[in-house]
Amino acid sequence: MSKVKRLLVGMLIVGAITAATATGTFATFNASTSNAGTVTSGTLLLGNSANGGTACISTADTGAANTITAGNTNTCGVLFTSTLNPTGATSAFLDLTNDGNFNAATSSLTVSACASTPNTVTIAGHTFAGDTVAAPLCNKLQAVIAEVDASNGTTLTGSNCVVGLASGTTPLTGCSYTPTITGGAGSYALGAWNATVTRHFVVDVTFPDTSDNRYQGQNAAVTLTWTLNQ
């Protein structure tokens, strides 16, 4: 065979090898694994139902898709609508639920300072109100806030007598009224609160019969703030 023919044959062999390599004819070994990871954040959402009404949620609720707000607080329904005279009393019942999927390590109730404001009455162009300076209604009303065993219940349970004197029988056995609602202001620990658990509280306010006419025509306002903490 001539040198030219041998050269051409060699070039054909090299070309064939190159073509086979380029098209993946040669087999290779492979092994692979993969892992997908998802991190999910838990939720702490507090449902608050006053006197059996529709529950209010701790974050803004528009009835559609909602973004949980940074403060995660919401103002819910009022406790009382009645007008009290001396010797009178009024009660409110709260059902509070950890509606999130995360257990709260701690929880608390904060009772604001009581504010006395005029509740004026106008008669024939003349306006009348009580003396909120010398005889504020907050300094006369007495209160109890207690955890009970059921909605509208009367048996103490859990954190028991939260605000009030842990003795006596009025209005609840083992929890009697504070000397004044003003003295009830402060923060109170309520312990751990697991997800989906509902707890029941009663709020009772009485107007002692030792009140004089200066206590007429006033409002006494207090805010209760319930908090869950991780």
mmCIF file of C-alpha atoms in Angstrom:
data_model
loop_
_atom_site.group_PDB
_atom_site.id
_atom_site.type_symbol
_atom_site.label_atom_id
_atom_site.label_comp_id
_atom_site.label_asym_id
_atom_site.label_seq_id
_atom_site.Cartn_x
_atom_site.Cartn_y
_atom_site.Cartn_z
ATOM 1 C CA MET A 1 0.000 0.000 0.000
ATOM 2 C CA SER A 2 1.346 3.387 -0.916
ATOM 3 C CA LYS A 3 2.178 6.008 1.659
ATOM 4 C CA VAL A 4 -0.671 8.200 0.385
ATOM 5 C CA LYS A 5 -3.225 5.402 0.858
ATOM 6 C CA ARG A 6 -1.877 4.610 4.343
ATOM 7 C CA LEU A 7 -2.173 8.291 5.264
ATOM 8 C CA LEU A 8 -5.748 8.505 4.005
ATOM 9 C CA VAL A 9 -6.741 5.338 5.909
ATOM 10 C CA GLY A 10 -5.181 6.746 9.117
ATOM 11 C CA MET A 11 -7.084 10.011 8.697
ATOM 12 C CA LEU A 12 -10.348 8.077 8.201
ATOM 13 C CA ILE A 13 -9.745 6.089 11.401
ATOM 14 C CA VAL A 14 -9.010 9.251 13.396
ATOM 15 C CA GLY A 15 -12.109 10.931 11.936
ATOM 16 C CA ALA A 16 -14.275 7.960 12.878
ATOM 17 C CA ILE A 17 -13.000 8.002 16.480
ATOM 18 C CA THR A 18 -13.579 11.754 16.718
ATOM 19 C CA ALA A 19 -17.118 11.443 15.362
ATOM 20 C CA ALA A 20 -17.938 8.624 17.765
ATOM 21 C CA THR A 21 -16.696 10.661 20.719
ATOM 22 C CA ALA A 22 -18.603 13.794 19.694
ATOM 23 C CA THR A 23 -21.903 11.959 19.376
ATOM 24 C CA GLY A 24 -21.624 10.301 22.833
ATOM 25 C CA THR A 25 -21.174 6.766 21.672
ATOM 26 C CA PHE A 26 -18.762 6.123 24.569
ATOM 27 C CA ALA A 27 -20.628 5.229 27.817
ATOM 28 C CA THR A 28 -19.935 7.015 31.173
ATOM 29 C CA PHE A 29 -20.969 6.204 34.764
ATOM 30 C CA ASN A 30 -23.163 8.721 36.719
ATOM 31 C CA ALA A 31 -24.692 8.990 40.185
ATOM 32 C CA SER A 32 -26.668 11.942 41.617
ATOM 33 C CA THR A 33 -28.925 12.862 44.542
ATOM 34 C CA SER A 34 -30.877 16.042 45.437
ATOM 35 C CA ASN A 35 -32.593 17.490 48.480
ATOM 36 C CA ALA A 36 -35.396 20.084 48.513
ATOM 37 C CA GLY A 37 -35.749 22.167 51.667
ATOM 38 C CA THR A 38 -38.700 24.288 52.850
ATOM 39 C CA VAL A 39 -38.742 26.308 56.055
ATOM 40 C CA THR A 40 -42.221 27.185 57.375
ATOM 41 C CA SER A 41 -42.895 29.878 59.960
ATOM 42 C CA GLY A 42 -45.504 29.216 62.607
ATOM 43 C CA THR A 43 -48.379 31.575 63.440
ATOM 44 C CA LEU A 44 -49.619 33.085 66.689
ATOM 45 C CA LEU A 45 -53.137 34.424 66.135
ATOM 46 C CA LEU A 46 -55.455 35.221 69.024
ATOM 47 C CA GLY A 47 -59.211 34.920 68.563
ATOM 48 C CA ASN A 48 -61.323 37.047 70.909
ATOM 49 C CA SER A 49 -65.074 36.511 71.318
ATOM 50 C CA ALA A 50 -66.878 38.872 73.712
ATOM 51 C CA ASN A 51 -70.197 37.756 75.163
ATOM 52 C CA GLY A 52 -70.663 35.011 72.599
ATOM 53 C CA GLY A 53 -70.222 37.289 69.590
ATOM 54 C CA THR A 54 -68.231 36.707 66.407
ATOM 55 C CA ALA A 55 -64.552 36.240 67.152
ATOM 56 C CA CYS A 56 -62.178 39.080 66.368
ATOM 57 C CA ILE A 57 -58.654 38.058 65.260
ATOM 58 C CA SER A 58 -55.482 39.679 66.580
ATOM 59 C CA THR A 59 -54.372 40.817 63.127
ATOM 60 C CA ALA A 60 -56.286 42.904 60.597
ATOM 61 C CA ASP A 61 -59.156 40.909 59.087
ATOM 62 C CA THR A 62 -60.749 42.113 55.843
ATOM 63 C CA GLY A 63 -62.585 38.876 55.188
ATOM 64 C CA ALA A 64 -60.330 37.910 52.261
ATOM 65 C CA ALA A 65 -56.582 37.256 51.997
ATOM 66 C CA ASN A 66 -54.850 38.950 54.916
ATOM 67 C CA THR A 67 -51.231 39.761 55.692
ATOM 68 C CA ILE A 68 -50.407 39.315 59.377
ATOM 69 C CA THR A 69 -49.445 42.763 60.665
ATOM 70 C CA ALA A 70 -46.188 43.552 62.411
ATOM 71 C CA GLY A 71 -47.847 44.443 65.697
ATOM 72 C CA ASN A 72 -50.372 41.593 65.361
ATOM 73 C CA THR A 73 -52.913 43.475 67.486
ATOM 74 C CA ASN A 74 -56.524 44.330 66.827
ATOM 75 C CA THR A 75 -59.257 46.122 68.768
ATOM 76 C CA CYS A 76 -62.183 43.792 69.417
ATOM 77 C CA GLY A 77 -65.744 44.198 70.695
ATOM 78 C CA VAL A 78 -66.738 46.176 73.766
ATOM 79 C CA LEU A 79 -67.296 44.375 77.055
ATOM 80 C CA PHE A 80 -70.227 46.309 78.516
ATOM 81 C CA THR A 81 -73.206 48.217 77.171
ATOM 82 C CA SER A 82 -75.221 48.601 80.371
ATOM 83 C CA THR A 83 -75.646 51.710 82.536
ATOM 84 C CA LEU A 84 -74.929 51.169 86.234
ATOM 85 C CA ASN A 85 -76.430 52.790 89.294
ATOM 86 C CA PRO A 86 -75.189 52.296 92.864
ATOM 87 C CA THR A 87 -75.547 48.647 94.025
ATOM 88 C CA GLY A 88 -75.551 47.555 90.363
ATOM 89 C CA ALA A 89 -73.109 45.182 88.661
ATOM 90 C CA THR A 90 -72.391 44.035 85.118
ATOM 91 C CA SER A 91 -70.517 41.044 83.695
ATOM 92 C CA ALA A 92 -68.781 40.229 80.428
ATOM 93 C CA PHE A 93 -67.571 36.838 79.239
ATOM 94 C CA LEU A 94 -64.581 36.308 76.964
ATOM 95 C CA ASP A 95 -63.614 33.197 75.012
ATOM 96 C CA LEU A 96 -60.012 33.510 73.816
ATOM 97 C CA THR A 97 -58.385 30.999 71.429
ATOM 98 C CA ASN A 98 -54.845 30.538 70.186
ATOM 99 C CA ASP A 99 -55.966 30.209 66.567
ATOM 100 C CA GLY A 100 -52.412 29.840 65.270
ATOM 101 C CA ASN A 101 -50.459 26.630 64.744
ATOM 102 C CA PHE A 102 -47.705 27.531 67.197
ATOM 103 C CA ASN A 103 -47.710 27.112 70.979
ATOM 104 C CA ALA A 104 -47.284 30.323 72.970
ATOM 105 C CA ALA A 105 -44.593 29.925 75.616
ATOM 106 C CA THR A 106 -46.090 32.769 77.648
ATOM 107 C CA SER A 107 -49.210 34.913 77.616
ATOM 108 C CA SER A 108 -50.382 37.958 79.516
ATOM 109 C CA LEU A 109 -53.207 40.372 80.246
ATOM 110 C CA THR A 110 -52.515 44.095 80.494
ATOM 111 C CA VAL A 111 -55.141 46.268 82.157
ATOM 112 C CA SER A 112 -54.870 49.943 81.273
ATOM 113 C CA ALA A 113 -55.283 52.795 83.690
ATOM 114 C CA CYS A 114 -58.944 53.709 84.140
ATOM 115 C CA ALA A 115 -60.077 57.007 82.589
ATOM 116 C CA SER A 116 -63.070 58.938 83.963
ATOM 117 C CA THR A 117 -64.794 61.274 81.500
ATOM 118 C CA PRO A 118 -68.056 63.265 81.601
ATOM 119 C CA ASN A 119 -71.221 61.596 80.293
ATOM 120 C CA THR A 120 -73.276 64.729 79.850
ATOM 121 C CA VAL A 121 -77.038 65.127 79.974
ATOM 122 C CA THR A 122 -78.646 68.183 78.369
ATOM 123 C CA ILE A 123 -81.948 69.457 79.749
ATOM 124 C CA ALA A 124 -83.628 72.602 78.400
ATOM 125 C CA GLY A 125 -80.335 73.864 77.033
ATOM 126 C CA HIS A 126 -78.399 73.205 80.232
ATOM 127 C CA THR A 127 -75.674 70.529 80.392
ATOM 128 C CA PHE A 128 -75.003 68.454 83.479
ATOM 129 C CA ALA A 129 -72.259 65.911 84.315
ATOM 130 C CA GLY A 130 -70.571 64.378 87.328
ATOM 131 C CA ASP A 131 -67.425 65.642 89.013
ATOM 132 C CA THR A 132 -64.648 63.749 87.210
ATOM 133 C CA VAL A 133 -61.971 65.770 89.033
ATOM 134 C CA ALA A 134 -62.929 65.504 92.703
ATOM 135 C CA ALA A 135 -64.973 62.298 92.429
ATOM 136 C CA PRO A 136 -63.848 60.251 89.396
ATOM 137 C CA LEU A 137 -65.975 57.170 88.775
ATOM 138 C CA CYS A 138 -62.805 55.057 88.343
ATOM 139 C CA ASN A 139 -62.049 55.550 92.044
ATOM 140 C CA LYS A 140 -65.409 54.087 93.028
ATOM 141 C CA LEU A 141 -65.997 51.087 90.735
ATOM 142 C CA GLN A 142 -64.704 47.666 91.784
ATOM 143 C CA ALA A 143 -63.676 44.862 89.434
ATOM 144 C CA VAL A 144 -62.845 41.192 89.036
ATOM 145 C CA ILE A 145 -61.157 39.448 86.107
ATOM 146 C CA ALA A 146 -60.915 35.679 86.492
ATOM 147 C CA GLU A 147 -60.293 32.584 84.395
ATOM 148 C CA VAL A 148 -63.159 30.116 84.578
ATOM 149 C CA ASP A 149 -63.682 26.546 83.416
ATOM 150 C CA ALA A 150 -66.230 27.207 80.650
ATOM 151 C CA SER A 151 -67.904 29.926 78.623
ATOM 152 C CA ASN A 152 -70.110 31.883 81.063
ATOM 153 C CA GLY A 153 -68.642 29.698 83.807
ATOM 154 C CA THR A 154 -68.397 30.481 87.513
ATOM 155 C CA THR A 155 -65.732 27.984 88.645
ATOM 156 C CA LEU A 156 -62.142 29.221 88.755
ATOM 157 C CA THR A 157 -59.505 27.395 86.738
ATOM 158 C CA GLY A 158 -56.110 27.989 85.092
ATOM 159 C CA SER A 159 -54.745 31.365 86.142
ATOM 160 C CA ASN A 160 -57.698 31.695 88.567
ATOM 161 C CA CYS A 161 -58.286 35.134 90.083
ATOM 162 C CA VAL A 162 -56.285 37.413 87.772
ATOM 163 C CA VAL A 163 -57.579 40.783 88.996
ATOM 164 C CA GLY A 164 -59.275 40.862 92.371
ATOM 165 C CA LEU A 165 -58.797 39.476 95.849
ATOM 166 C CA ALA A 166 -58.113 35.732 95.919
ATOM 167 C CA SER A 167 -60.669 35.148 98.662
ATOM 168 C CA GLY A 168 -64.329 35.630 99.450
ATOM 169 C CA THR A 169 -67.372 34.629 97.397
ATOM 170 C CA THR A 170 -68.498 37.808 95.603
ATOM 171 C CA PRO A 171 -68.827 37.635 92.667
ATOM 172 C CA LEU A 172 -66.961 34.291 92.413
ATOM 173 C CA THR A 173 -65.959 31.838 95.085
ATOM 174 C CA GLY A 174 -62.266 32.468 95.608
ATOM 175 C CA CYS A 175 -62.190 35.798 93.765
ATOM 176 C CA SER A 176 -63.767 38.949 95.186
ATOM 177 C CA TYR A 177 -63.705 42.547 94.003
ATOM 178 C CA THR A 178 -60.659 44.811 94.086
ATOM 179 C CA PRO A 179 -61.056 47.853 96.371
ATOM 180 C CA THR A 180 -61.199 49.979 93.179
ATOM 181 C CA ILE A 181 -60.906 49.359 89.456
ATOM 182 C CA THR A 182 -58.051 51.889 89.439
ATOM 183 C CA GLY A 183 -55.982 49.513 91.561
ATOM 184 C CA GLY A 184 -56.416 46.774 88.974
ATOM 185 C CA ALA A 185 -54.195 48.431 86.374
ATOM 186 C CA GLY A 186 -51.067 46.466 85.471
ATOM 187 C CA SER A 187 -49.763 43.398 83.651
ATOM 188 C CA TYR A 188 -50.645 39.838 84.640
ATOM 189 C CA ALA A 189 -48.960 36.603 83.512
ATOM 190 C CA LEU A 190 -51.315 33.918 82.173
ATOM 191 C CA GLY A 191 -48.745 31.189 81.459
ATOM 192 C CA ALA A 192 -48.245 28.992 78.396
ATOM 193 C CA TRP A 193 -51.039 28.820 75.824
ATOM 194 C CA ASN A 194 -50.982 25.966 73.320
ATOM 195 C CA ALA A 195 -52.258 26.157 69.741
ATOM 196 C CA THR A 196 -56.034 25.585 69.273
ATOM 197 C CA VAL A 197 -56.697 25.916 73.026
ATOM 198 C CA THR A 198 -59.621 28.115 74.128
ATOM 199 C CA ARG A 199 -59.584 29.762 77.542
ATOM 200 C CA HIS A 200 -62.526 31.454 79.229
ATOM 201 C CA PHE A 201 -62.569 34.632 81.315
ATOM 202 C CA VAL A 202 -65.175 36.629 83.182
ATOM 203 C CA VAL A 203 -64.958 40.381 83.774
ATOM 204 C CA ASP A 204 -67.254 41.733 86.486
ATOM 205 C CA VAL A 205 -67.678 45.361 87.588
ATOM 206 C CA THR A 206 -69.772 46.616 90.497
ATOM 207 C CA PHE A 207 -70.862 50.101 91.595
ATOM 208 C CA PRO A 208 -70.880 50.231 95.433
ATOM 209 C CA ASP A 209 -73.867 51.769 97.177
ATOM 210 C CA THR A 210 -71.649 54.242 99.077
ATOM 211 C CA SER A 211 -71.511 56.506 96.004
ATOM 212 C CA ASP A 212 -72.853 60.071 96.207
ATOM 213 C CA ASN A 213 -74.355 62.309 93.539
ATOM 214 C CA ARG A 214 -70.997 63.508 92.216
ATOM 215 C CA TYR A 215 -70.481 60.093 90.591
ATOM 216 C CA GLN A 216 -73.510 60.552 88.340
ATOM 217 C CA GLY A 217 -73.005 61.393 84.665
ATOM 218 C CA GLN A 218 -69.593 59.808 84.075
ATOM 219 C CA ASN A 219 -67.914 57.177 81.933
ATOM 220 C CA ALA A 220 -65.157 54.932 83.280
ATOM 221 C CA ALA A 221 -63.091 53.350 80.503
ATOM 222 C CA VAL A 222 -60.531 50.542 80.767
ATOM 223 C CA THR A 223 -58.798 48.594 77.987
ATOM 224 C CA LEU A 224 -57.860 44.928 78.361
ATOM 225 C CA THR A 225 -55.015 43.749 76.112
ATOM 226 C CA TRP A 226 -54.413 39.998 75.759
ATOM 227 C CA THR A 227 -51.023 38.926 74.378
ATOM 228 C CA LEU A 228 -49.447 35.659 73.214
ATOM 229 C CA ASN A 229 -45.651 35.363 73.064
ATOM 230 C CA GLN A 230 -43.480 32.779 71.358
#
